[in-house]
Coordinates of C-alpha atoms in Angstrom, one line a residue:
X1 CA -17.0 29.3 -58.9
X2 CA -19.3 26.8 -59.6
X3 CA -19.6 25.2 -63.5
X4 CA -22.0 23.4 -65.2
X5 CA -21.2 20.3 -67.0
X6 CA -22.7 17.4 -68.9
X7 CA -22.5 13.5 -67.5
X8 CA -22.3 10.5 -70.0
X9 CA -25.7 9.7 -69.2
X10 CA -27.0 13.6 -70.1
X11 CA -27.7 14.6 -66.6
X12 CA -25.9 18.1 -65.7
X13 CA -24.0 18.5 -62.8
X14 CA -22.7 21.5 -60.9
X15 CA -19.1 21.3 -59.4
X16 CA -17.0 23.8 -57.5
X17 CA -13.6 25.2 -58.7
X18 CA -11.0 27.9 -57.6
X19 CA -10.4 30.2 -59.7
X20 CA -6.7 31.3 -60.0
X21 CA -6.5 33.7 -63.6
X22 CA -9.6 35.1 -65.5
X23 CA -9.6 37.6 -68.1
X24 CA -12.1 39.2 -69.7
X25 CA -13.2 36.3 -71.7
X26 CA -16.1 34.5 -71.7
X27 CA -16.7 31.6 -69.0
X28 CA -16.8 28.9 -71.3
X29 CA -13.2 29.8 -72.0
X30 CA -11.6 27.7 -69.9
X31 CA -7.9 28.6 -71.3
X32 CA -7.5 31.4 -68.7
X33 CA -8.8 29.8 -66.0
X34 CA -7.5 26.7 -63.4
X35 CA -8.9 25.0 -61.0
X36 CA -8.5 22.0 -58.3
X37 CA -9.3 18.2 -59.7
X38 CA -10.8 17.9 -56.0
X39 CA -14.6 19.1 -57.0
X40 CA -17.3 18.6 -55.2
X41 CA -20.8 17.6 -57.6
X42 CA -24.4 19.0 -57.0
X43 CA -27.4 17.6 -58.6
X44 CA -29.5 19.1 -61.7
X45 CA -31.7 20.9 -58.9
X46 CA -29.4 23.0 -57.7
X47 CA -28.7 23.9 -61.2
X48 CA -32.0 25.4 -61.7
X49 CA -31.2 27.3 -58.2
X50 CA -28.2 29.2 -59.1
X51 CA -30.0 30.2 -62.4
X52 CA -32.5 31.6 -60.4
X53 CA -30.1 33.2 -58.1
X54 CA -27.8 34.7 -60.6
X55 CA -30.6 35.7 -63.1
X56 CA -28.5 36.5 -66.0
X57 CA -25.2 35.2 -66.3
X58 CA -23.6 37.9 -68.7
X59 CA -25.1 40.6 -66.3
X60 CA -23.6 39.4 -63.5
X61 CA -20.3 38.7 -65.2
X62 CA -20.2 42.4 -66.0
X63 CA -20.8 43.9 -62.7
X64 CA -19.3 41.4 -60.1
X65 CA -17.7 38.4 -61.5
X66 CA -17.2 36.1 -58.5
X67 CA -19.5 37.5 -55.6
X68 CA -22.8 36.3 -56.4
X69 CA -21.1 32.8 -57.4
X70 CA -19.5 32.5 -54.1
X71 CA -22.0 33.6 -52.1
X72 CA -24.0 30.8 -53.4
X73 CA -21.8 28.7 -53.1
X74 CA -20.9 29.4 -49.8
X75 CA -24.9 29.4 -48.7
X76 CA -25.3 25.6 -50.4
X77 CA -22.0 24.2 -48.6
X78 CA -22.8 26.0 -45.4
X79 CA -26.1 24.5 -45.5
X80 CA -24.6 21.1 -46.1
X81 CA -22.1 21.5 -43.2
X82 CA -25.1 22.4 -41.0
X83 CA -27.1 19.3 -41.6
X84 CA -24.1 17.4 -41.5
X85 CA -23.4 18.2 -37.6
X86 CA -26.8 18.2 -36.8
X87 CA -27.1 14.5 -37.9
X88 CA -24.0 14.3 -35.6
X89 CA -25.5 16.1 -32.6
X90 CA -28.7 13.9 -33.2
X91 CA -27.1 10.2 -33.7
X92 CA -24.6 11.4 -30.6
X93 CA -27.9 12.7 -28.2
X94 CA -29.9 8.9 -29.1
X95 CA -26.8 7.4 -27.7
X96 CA -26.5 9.7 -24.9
X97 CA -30.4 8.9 -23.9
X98 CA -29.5 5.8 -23.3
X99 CA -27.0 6.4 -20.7
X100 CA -29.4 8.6 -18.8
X101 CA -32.1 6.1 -18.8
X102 CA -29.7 3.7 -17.1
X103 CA -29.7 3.2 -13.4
X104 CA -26.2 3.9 -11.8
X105 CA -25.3 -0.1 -10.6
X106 CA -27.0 -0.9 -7.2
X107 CA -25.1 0.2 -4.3
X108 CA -22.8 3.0 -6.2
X109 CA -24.1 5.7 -4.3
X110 CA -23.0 4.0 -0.6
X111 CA -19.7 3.1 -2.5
X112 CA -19.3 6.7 -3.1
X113 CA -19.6 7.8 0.1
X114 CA -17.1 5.7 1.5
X115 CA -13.9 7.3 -1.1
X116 CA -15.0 10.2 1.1
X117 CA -12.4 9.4 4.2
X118 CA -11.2 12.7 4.8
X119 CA -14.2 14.0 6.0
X120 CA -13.4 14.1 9.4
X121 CA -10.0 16.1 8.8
X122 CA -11.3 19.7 9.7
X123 CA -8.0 21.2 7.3
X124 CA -9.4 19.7 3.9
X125 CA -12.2 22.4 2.7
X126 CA -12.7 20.4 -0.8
X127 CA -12.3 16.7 -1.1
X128 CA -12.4 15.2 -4.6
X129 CA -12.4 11.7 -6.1
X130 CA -11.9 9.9 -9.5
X131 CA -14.7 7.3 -10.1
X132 CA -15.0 5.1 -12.2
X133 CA -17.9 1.7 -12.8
X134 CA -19.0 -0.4 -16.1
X135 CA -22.6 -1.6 -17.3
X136 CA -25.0 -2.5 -19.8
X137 CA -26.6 -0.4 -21.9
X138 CA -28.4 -1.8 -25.2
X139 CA -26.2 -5.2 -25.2
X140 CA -22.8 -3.1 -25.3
X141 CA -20.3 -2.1 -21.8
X142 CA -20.5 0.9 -21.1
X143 CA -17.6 2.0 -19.2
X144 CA -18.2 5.9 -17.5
X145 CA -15.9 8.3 -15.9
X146 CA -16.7 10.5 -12.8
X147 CA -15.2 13.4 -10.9
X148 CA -17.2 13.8 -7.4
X149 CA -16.3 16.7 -5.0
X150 CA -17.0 17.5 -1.8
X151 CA -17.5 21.1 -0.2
X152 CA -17.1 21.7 3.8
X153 CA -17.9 24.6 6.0
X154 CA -17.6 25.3 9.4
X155 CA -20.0 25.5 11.9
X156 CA -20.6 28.5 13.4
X157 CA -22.3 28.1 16.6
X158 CA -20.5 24.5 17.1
X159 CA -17.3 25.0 15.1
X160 CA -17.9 21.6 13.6
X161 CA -17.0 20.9 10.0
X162 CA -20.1 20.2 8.1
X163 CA -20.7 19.0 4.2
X164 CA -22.3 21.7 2.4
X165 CA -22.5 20.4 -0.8
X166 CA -21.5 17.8 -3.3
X167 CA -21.0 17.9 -7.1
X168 CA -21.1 15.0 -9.3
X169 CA -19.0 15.9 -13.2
X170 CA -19.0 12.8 -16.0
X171 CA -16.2 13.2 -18.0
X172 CA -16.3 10.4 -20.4
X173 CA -18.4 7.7 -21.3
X174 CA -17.3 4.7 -23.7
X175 CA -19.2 2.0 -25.1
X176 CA -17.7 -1.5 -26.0
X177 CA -18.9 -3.9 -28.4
X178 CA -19.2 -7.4 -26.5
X179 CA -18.6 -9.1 -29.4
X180 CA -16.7 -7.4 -32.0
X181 CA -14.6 -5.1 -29.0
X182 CA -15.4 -1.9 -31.3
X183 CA -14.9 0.9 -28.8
X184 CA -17.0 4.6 -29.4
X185 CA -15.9 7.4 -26.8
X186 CA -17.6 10.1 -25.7
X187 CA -16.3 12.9 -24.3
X188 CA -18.1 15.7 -22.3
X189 CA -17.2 19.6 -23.1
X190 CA -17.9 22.9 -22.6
X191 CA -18.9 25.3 -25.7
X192 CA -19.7 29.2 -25.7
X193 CA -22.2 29.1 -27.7
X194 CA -24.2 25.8 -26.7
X195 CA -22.9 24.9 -22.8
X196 CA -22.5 21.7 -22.1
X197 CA -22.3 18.7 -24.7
X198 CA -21.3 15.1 -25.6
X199 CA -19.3 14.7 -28.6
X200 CA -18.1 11.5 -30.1
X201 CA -14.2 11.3 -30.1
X202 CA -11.7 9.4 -31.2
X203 CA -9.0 7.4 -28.8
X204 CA -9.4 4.9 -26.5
X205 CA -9.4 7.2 -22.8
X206 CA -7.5 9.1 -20.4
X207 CA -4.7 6.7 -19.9
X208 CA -2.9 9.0 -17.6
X209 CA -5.9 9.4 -14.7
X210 CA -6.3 6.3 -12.5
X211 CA -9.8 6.0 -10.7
X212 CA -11.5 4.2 -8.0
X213 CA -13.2 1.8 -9.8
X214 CA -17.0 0.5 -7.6
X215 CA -16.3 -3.6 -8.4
X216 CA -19.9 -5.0 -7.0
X217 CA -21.2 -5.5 -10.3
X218 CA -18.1 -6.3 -12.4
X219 CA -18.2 -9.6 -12.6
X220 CA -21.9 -9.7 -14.2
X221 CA -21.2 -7.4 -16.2
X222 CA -18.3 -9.2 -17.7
X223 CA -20.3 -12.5 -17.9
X224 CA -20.0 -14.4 -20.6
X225 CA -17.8 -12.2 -22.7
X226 CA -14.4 -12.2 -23.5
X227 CA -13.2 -10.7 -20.3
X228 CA -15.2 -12.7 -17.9
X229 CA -11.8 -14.3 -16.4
X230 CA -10.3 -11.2 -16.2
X231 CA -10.6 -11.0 -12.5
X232 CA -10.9 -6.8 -12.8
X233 CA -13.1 -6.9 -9.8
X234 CA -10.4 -8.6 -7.3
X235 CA -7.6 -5.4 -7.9
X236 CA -10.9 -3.0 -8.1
X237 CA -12.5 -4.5 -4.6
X238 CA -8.5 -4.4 -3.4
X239 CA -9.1 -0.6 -3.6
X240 CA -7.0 0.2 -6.2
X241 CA -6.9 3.3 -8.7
X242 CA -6.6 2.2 -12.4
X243 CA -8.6 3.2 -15.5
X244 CA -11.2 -0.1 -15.8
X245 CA -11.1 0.4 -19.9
X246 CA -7.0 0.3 -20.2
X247 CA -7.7 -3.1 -18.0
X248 CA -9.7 -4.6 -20.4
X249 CA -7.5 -3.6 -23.4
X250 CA -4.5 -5.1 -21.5
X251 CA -6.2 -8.1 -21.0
X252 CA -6.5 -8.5 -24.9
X253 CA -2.5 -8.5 -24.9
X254 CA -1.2 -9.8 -21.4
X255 CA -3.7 -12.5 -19.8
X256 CA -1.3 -12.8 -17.5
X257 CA -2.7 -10.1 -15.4
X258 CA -5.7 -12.0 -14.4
X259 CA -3.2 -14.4 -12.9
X260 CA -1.3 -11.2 -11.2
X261 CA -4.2 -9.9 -9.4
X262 CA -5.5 -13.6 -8.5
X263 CA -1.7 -13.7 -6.5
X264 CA -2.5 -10.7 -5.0
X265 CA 0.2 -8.8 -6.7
X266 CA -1.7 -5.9 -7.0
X267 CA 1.0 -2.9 -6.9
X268 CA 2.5 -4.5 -10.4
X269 CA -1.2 -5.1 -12.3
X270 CA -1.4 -1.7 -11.5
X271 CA 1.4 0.0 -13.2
X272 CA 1.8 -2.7 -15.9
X273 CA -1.5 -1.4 -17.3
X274 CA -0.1 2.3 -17.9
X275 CA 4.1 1.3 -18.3
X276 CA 4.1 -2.4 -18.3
X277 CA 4.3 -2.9 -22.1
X278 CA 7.6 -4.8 -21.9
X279 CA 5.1 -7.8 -20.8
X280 CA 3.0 -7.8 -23.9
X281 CA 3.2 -11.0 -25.8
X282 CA 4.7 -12.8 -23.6
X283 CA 4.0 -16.2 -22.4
X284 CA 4.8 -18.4 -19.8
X285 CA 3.4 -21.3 -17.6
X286 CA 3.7 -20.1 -14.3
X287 CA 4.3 -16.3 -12.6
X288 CA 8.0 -17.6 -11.8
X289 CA 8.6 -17.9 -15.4
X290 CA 6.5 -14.8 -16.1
X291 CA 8.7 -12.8 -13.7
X292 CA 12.3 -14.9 -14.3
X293 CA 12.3 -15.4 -10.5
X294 CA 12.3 -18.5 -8.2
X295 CA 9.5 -19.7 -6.5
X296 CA 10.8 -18.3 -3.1
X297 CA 11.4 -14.9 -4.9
X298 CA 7.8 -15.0 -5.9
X299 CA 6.5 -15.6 -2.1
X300 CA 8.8 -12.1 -1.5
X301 CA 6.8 -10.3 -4.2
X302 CA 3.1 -11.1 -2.8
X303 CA 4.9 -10.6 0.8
X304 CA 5.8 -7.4 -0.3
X305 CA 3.9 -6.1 -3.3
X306 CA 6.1 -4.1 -4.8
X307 CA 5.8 -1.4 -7.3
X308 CA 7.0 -3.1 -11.1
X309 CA 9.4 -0.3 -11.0
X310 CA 11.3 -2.4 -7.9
X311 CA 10.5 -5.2 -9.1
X312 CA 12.2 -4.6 -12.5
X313 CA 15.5 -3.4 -10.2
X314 CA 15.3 -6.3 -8.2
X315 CA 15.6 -8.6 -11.3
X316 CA 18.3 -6.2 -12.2
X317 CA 20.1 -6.7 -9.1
X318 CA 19.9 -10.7 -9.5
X319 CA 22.5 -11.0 -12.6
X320 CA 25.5 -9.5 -9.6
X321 CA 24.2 -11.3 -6.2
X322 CA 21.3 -12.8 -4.6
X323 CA 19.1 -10.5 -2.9
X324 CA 17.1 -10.9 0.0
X325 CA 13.2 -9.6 0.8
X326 CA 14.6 -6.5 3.2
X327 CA 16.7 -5.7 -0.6
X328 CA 13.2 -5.5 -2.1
X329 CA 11.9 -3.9 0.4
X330 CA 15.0 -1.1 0.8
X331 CA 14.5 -0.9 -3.3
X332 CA 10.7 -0.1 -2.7
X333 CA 11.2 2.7 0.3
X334 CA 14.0 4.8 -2.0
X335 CA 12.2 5.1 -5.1
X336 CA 14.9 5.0 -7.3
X337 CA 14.8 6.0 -11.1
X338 CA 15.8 3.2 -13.3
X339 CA 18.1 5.4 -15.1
X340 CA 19.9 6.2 -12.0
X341 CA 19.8 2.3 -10.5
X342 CA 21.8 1.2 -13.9
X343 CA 24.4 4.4 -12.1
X344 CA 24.4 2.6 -9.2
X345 CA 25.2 -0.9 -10.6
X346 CA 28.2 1.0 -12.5
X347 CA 29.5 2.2 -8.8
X348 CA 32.3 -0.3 -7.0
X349 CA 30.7 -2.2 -4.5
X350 CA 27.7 -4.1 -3.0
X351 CA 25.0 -2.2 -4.9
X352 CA 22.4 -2.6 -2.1
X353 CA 25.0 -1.2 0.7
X354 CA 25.3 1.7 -1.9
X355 CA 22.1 2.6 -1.6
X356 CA 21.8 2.4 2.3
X357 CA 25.0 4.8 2.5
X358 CA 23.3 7.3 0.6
X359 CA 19.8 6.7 2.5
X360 CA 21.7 7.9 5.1
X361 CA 23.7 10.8 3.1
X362 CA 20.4 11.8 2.0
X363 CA 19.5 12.6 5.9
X364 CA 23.0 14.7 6.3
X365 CA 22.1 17.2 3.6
X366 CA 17.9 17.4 4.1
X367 CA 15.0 15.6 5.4
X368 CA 13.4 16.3 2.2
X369 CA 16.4 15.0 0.2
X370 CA 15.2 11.3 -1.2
X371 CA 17.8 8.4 -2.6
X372 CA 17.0 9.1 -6.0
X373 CA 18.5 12.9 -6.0
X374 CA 21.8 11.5 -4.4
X375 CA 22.9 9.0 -7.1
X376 CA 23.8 11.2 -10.0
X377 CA 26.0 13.3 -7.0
X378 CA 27.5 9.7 -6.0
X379 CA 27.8 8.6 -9.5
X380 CA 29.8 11.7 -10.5
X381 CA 32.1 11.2 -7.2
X382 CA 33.0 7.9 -8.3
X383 CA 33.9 8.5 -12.0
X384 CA 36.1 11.4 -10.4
X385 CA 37.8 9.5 -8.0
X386 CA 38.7 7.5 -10.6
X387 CA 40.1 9.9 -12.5
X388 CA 42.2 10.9 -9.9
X389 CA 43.3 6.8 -9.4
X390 CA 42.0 6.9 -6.0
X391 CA 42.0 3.2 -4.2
X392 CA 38.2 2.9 -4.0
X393 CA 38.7 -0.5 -1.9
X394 CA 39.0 1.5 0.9
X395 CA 36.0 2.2 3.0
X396 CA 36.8 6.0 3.3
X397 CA 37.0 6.7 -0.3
X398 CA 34.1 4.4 -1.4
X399 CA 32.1 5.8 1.2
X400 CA 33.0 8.9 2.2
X401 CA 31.5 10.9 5.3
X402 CA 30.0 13.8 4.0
X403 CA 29.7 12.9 0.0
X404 CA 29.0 16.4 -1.0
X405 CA 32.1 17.8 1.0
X406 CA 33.9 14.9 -0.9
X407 CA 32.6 15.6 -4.2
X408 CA 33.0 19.4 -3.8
X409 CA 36.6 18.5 -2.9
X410 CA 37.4 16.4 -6.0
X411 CA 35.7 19.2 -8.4
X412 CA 38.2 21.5 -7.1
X413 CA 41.1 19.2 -7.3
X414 CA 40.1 18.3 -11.0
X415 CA 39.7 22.0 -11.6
X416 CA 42.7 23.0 -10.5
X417 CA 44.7 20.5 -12.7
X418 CA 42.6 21.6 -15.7
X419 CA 43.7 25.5 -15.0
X420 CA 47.0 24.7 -14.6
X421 CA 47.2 22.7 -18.0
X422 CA 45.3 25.4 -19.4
X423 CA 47.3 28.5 -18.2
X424 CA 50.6 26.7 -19.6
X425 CA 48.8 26.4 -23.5
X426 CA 47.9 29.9 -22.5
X427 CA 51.5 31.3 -21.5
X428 CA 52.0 33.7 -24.3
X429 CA 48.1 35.5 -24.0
X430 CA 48.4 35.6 -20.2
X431 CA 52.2 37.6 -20.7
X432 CA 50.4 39.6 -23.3
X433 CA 47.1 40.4 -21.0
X434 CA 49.4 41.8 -17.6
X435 CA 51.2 44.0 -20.3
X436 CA 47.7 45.0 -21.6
X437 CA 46.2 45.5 -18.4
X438 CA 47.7 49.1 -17.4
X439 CA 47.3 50.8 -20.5
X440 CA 43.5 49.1 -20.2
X441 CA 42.5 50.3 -16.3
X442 CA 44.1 53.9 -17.6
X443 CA 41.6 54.1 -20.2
X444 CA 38.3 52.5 -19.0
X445 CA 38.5 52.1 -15.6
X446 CA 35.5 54.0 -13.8
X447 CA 33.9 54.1 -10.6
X448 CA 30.4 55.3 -9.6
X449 CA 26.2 54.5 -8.5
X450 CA 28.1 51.7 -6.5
X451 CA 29.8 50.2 -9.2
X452 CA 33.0 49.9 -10.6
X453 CA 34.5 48.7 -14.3
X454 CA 37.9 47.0 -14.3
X455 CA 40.3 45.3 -16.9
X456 CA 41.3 41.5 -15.6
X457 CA 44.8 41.2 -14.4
X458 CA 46.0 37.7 -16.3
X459 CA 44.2 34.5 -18.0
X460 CA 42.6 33.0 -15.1
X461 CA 40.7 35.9 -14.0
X462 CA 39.1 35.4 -17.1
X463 CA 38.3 31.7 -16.4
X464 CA 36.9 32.2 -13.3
X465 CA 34.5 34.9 -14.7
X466 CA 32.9 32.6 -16.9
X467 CA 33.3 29.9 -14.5
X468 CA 31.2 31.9 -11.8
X469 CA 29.0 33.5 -14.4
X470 CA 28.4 30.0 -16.4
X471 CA 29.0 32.0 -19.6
X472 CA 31.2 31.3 -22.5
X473 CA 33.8 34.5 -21.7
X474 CA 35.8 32.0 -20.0
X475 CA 36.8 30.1 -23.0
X476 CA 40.6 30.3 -25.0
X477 CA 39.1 32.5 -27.8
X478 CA 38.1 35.4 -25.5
X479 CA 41.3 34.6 -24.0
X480 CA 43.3 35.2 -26.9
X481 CA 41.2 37.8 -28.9
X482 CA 41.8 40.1 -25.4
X483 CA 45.8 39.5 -25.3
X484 CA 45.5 40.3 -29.2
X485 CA 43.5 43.5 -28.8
X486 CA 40.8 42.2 -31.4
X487 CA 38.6 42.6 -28.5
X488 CA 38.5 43.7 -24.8
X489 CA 37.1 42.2 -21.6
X490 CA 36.1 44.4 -19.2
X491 CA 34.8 43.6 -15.3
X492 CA 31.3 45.4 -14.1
X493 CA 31.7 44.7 -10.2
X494 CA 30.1 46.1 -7.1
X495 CA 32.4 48.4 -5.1
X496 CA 32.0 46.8 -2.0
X497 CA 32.7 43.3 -3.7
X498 CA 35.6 44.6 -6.3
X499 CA 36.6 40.8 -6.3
X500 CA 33.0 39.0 -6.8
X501 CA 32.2 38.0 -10.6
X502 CA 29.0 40.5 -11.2
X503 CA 29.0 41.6 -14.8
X504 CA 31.2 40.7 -17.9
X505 CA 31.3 43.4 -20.7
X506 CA 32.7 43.0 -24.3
X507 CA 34.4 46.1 -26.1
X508 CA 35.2 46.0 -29.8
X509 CA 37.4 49.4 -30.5
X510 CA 35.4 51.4 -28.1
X511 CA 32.0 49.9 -29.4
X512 CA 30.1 47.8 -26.7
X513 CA 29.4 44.4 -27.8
X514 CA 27.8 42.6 -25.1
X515 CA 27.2 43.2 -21.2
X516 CA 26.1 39.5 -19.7
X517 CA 25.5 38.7 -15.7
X518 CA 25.0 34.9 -14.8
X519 CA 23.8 32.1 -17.0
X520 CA 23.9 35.2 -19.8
X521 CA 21.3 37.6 -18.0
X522 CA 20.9 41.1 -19.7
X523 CA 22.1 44.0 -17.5
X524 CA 19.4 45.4 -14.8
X525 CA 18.4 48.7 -15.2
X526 CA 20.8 49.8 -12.5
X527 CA 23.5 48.4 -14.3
X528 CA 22.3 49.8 -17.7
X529 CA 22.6 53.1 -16.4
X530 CA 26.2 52.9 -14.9
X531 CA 27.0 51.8 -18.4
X532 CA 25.9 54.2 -20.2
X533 CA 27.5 57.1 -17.4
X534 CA 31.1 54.9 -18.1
X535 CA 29.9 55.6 -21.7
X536 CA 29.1 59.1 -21.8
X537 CA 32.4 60.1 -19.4
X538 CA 35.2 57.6 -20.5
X539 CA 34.8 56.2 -24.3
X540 CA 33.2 59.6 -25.5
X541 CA 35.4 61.9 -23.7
X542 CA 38.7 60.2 -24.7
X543 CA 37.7 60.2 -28.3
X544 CA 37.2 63.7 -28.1
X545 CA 40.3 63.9 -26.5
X546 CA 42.4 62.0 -29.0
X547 CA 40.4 64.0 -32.3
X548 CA 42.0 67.6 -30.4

């Protein structure tokens, strides 16, 4: 609805409502009628224009109350919207102009060509790379993103693999302000109706891609800005992947990377720019104080050039012992989670001749079994043994010779003593379920299509059905509702494996409840079907049985 209205200096404005209630009424009555404080004002011009378009107010009123109105309405704002993105589309296209006047640096192209190492590899048909390089455009860096991929064939007559084509993608494109560090992205998308575009975005990048950055012209580039000491070019001419823009903003937070990379520590600039954050603010005169390590430490980091994951661990490992450079170096290899090292430095013992046990533990189950997978199995081992009060001084129970045997062997052990306490709590129900248990089988027991349907003999059978199931029939109040006759538990099992947990069924009176397989699967369509046979023969022909 759009009303007309009178400003204190006698110029008349249009704004926008919704309309909620209207009666028959005229529109100047504005007691039957709400609307939204939010309006939006047009000018005395388009005044004249919805006269025009609505010709006679009372007319229209009459014979369609809101359509004309809105349809106006909808024409003025549509039109507004339109020229609004257009301005967009044209402010974003000047920018983009500039980019594609620009020269790629000199020497990007034979850069490029060199990512391409595979090429000789006659397995890989498509090779792709993540590029990335900065310039200047109009006084600003502009930092651009690349995806370049490479096609093969084979040669027919010599069987040689040959390049057939290459593609070259941009994915984004930033600019940054030199002076004031204001950051515009642009981002590059597909759209049905107009193909390829750039659009301005918000954020500050793709923090989770990493990309081979071309470092011949970073250090002109960076001249004489903020980031000229930055030393981005040394870790980007080191040939490592990182996202050049998340450099530059770390730089703002942690200058101590420049004096990372200038080390040669190049593993640890790398990740502290995606998970180092723990570093920010912090300040210190020298990398061993950075770090909290000695000076000799330090020489083992640039000897090693660690991940900051191992490096972390090591530092970790410090507060118990003094580690040596194969320690870092055993760390680095195994990869372990830092979650799982603070397991480790829970375990009894010399946390580094932990980890070479399970190295080799990790070789007696798979090849393809790392370190990592083998703590939380380890971990658990220990906390059971214990439980159990074994002497973990000795060799043979810290470090057992097959450690899944061992921990399988404990399980049972704890899960034996559980059952036991559990069956004596449960003396009464499991006396009440073997006097149940004839009367049960005499009533539902069924056999046919291969399977057969069973009553359980005492309490434990009903443990170890949800135990080998994983579903919550095992618990005490199945237990006891069964040896009560609230509900019954019945046994779905294959006839040529009557003792093998298959499928656990639920009867209240002679109503199914619930039929659940393992980890609470619904019944196949086999199974379904053998069901509803046991239905149709035992449930519905006793009933009938007991009504004559």
């Amino acid at each position: 609805m759009i009303i007309g209205k009178w400003d204190t200096w006698g110029k008349q404005l249009w704004r926008d409502a919704n309309i909620r209630t209207i009666g028959e009424q005229h529109l100047d009555s504005q007691s039957y009628w709400n609307y939204d404080v939010a309006w939006k004002m047009f000018p005395l011009a388009a005044s004249e224009k919805v006269k025009v378009y609505l010709k006679d107010v009372t007319t229209c009123y009459k014979n369609e109350p809101y359509d004309l109105i809105t349809n106006f309405q909808e024409k003025v704002l549509s039109k507004k919207r339109e020229a609004k993105e257009n301005s967009k589309f044209i402010r974003t296209n000047k920018v983009m102009d500039m980019f594609e006047t620009a020269d790629d640096p000199e020497g990007f192209e034979t850069w490029v060509e060199k990512q391409f190492v595979k090429k000789n590899n006659a397995r890989v048909q498509k090779e792709e790379h993540k590029v990335a390089f900065i310039q200047i455009i109009n006084g600003q860096i502009a930092v651009r993103y690349f995806n370049f991929c490479k096609h093969y064939s084979k040669n027919e007559h010599t069987g040689e693999r040959e390049e057939s084509r290459m593609n070259e993608f941009e994915e984004m494109r930033f600019l940054l302000d030199k002076n004031s560090k204001k950051l515009t992205k642009y981002e590059r998308i597909q759209e049905p109706w107009a193909g390829e575009l750039w659009v301005k975005r918000g954020g500050t990048g793709n923090n989770n891609k990493r990309y081979s950055v071309f470092p011949e012209n970073i250090k002109s580039v960076l001249s004489g800005t903020y980031w000229q000491y930055s030393k981005m070019e040394i870790l980007a001419a080191a040939g490592k992947q990182f996202n050049p823009l998340d450099y530059l903003f770390h730089y703002d937070h942690n200058p101590a990377i420049e004096y990372i990379v200038k080390a040669g520590i190049y593993n640890i600039a790398t990740d502290m720019l995606s998970n180092g954050y723990w570093f920010y603010g912090k300040t210190a005169k020298s990398l061993q104080e950075y770090f909290s390590i000695t000076t000799e430490e330090l020489m083992m980091v640039k000897r090693v050039d660690p991940k900051l994951r191992t490096l972390k661990q090591f530092i970790k490992l410090k507060e118990n012992q003094t580690p040596k450079e194969p320690d870092m170096i055993l760390i680095e290899e195994c990869r372990i989670e830092d979650h799982n090292f603070e397991k480790l430095l829970e375990c009894e013992g010399d946390p580094v001749k932990n980890i070479k046990y399970l190295k080799k533990q990790a070789g007696i189950k798979s090849k393809k079994t790392t370190v990592n997978s083998m703590v939380g199995t380890y971990f658990d081992y220990i906390n059971m043994a214990r439980q159990e009060q074994w002497d973990l001084s000795e060799k043979h129970n810290l470090w057992p010779k097959n450690l899944i045997a061992r921990h399988d062997q404990l399980v049972d052990i704890i899960n034996k003593k559980k059952d036991e306490e559990r069956m004596k709590k449960l003396r009464k129900e499991n006396r009440l379920m073997k006097q149940r248990q004839k009367r049960i089988d005499d009533r539902y027991y069924f056999e046919s299509q291969g399977f057969l349907i069973k009553a359980p003999a005492e309490a434990k059978d009903i443990i170890q059905e949800g135990q080998k199931l994983g579903h919550c029939v095992g618990g005490d109040s199945y237990i006891k509702s069964h040896a009560s006759g609230k509900t019954t538990i019945l046994f779905i099992r294959e006839v040529d494996k009557p003792e093998i947990p298959f499928y656990t069924l639920e009867l209240t009176g002679d109503r199914v409840i619930q039929i659940r397989g393992k980890r609470n699967e619904l019944p196949t369509k086999e199974v379904a079907a053998f069901v509803n046979e046991w239905t149709d023969k035992k449930i519905k022909n006793t009933m009938l049985q007991e009504a004559v």
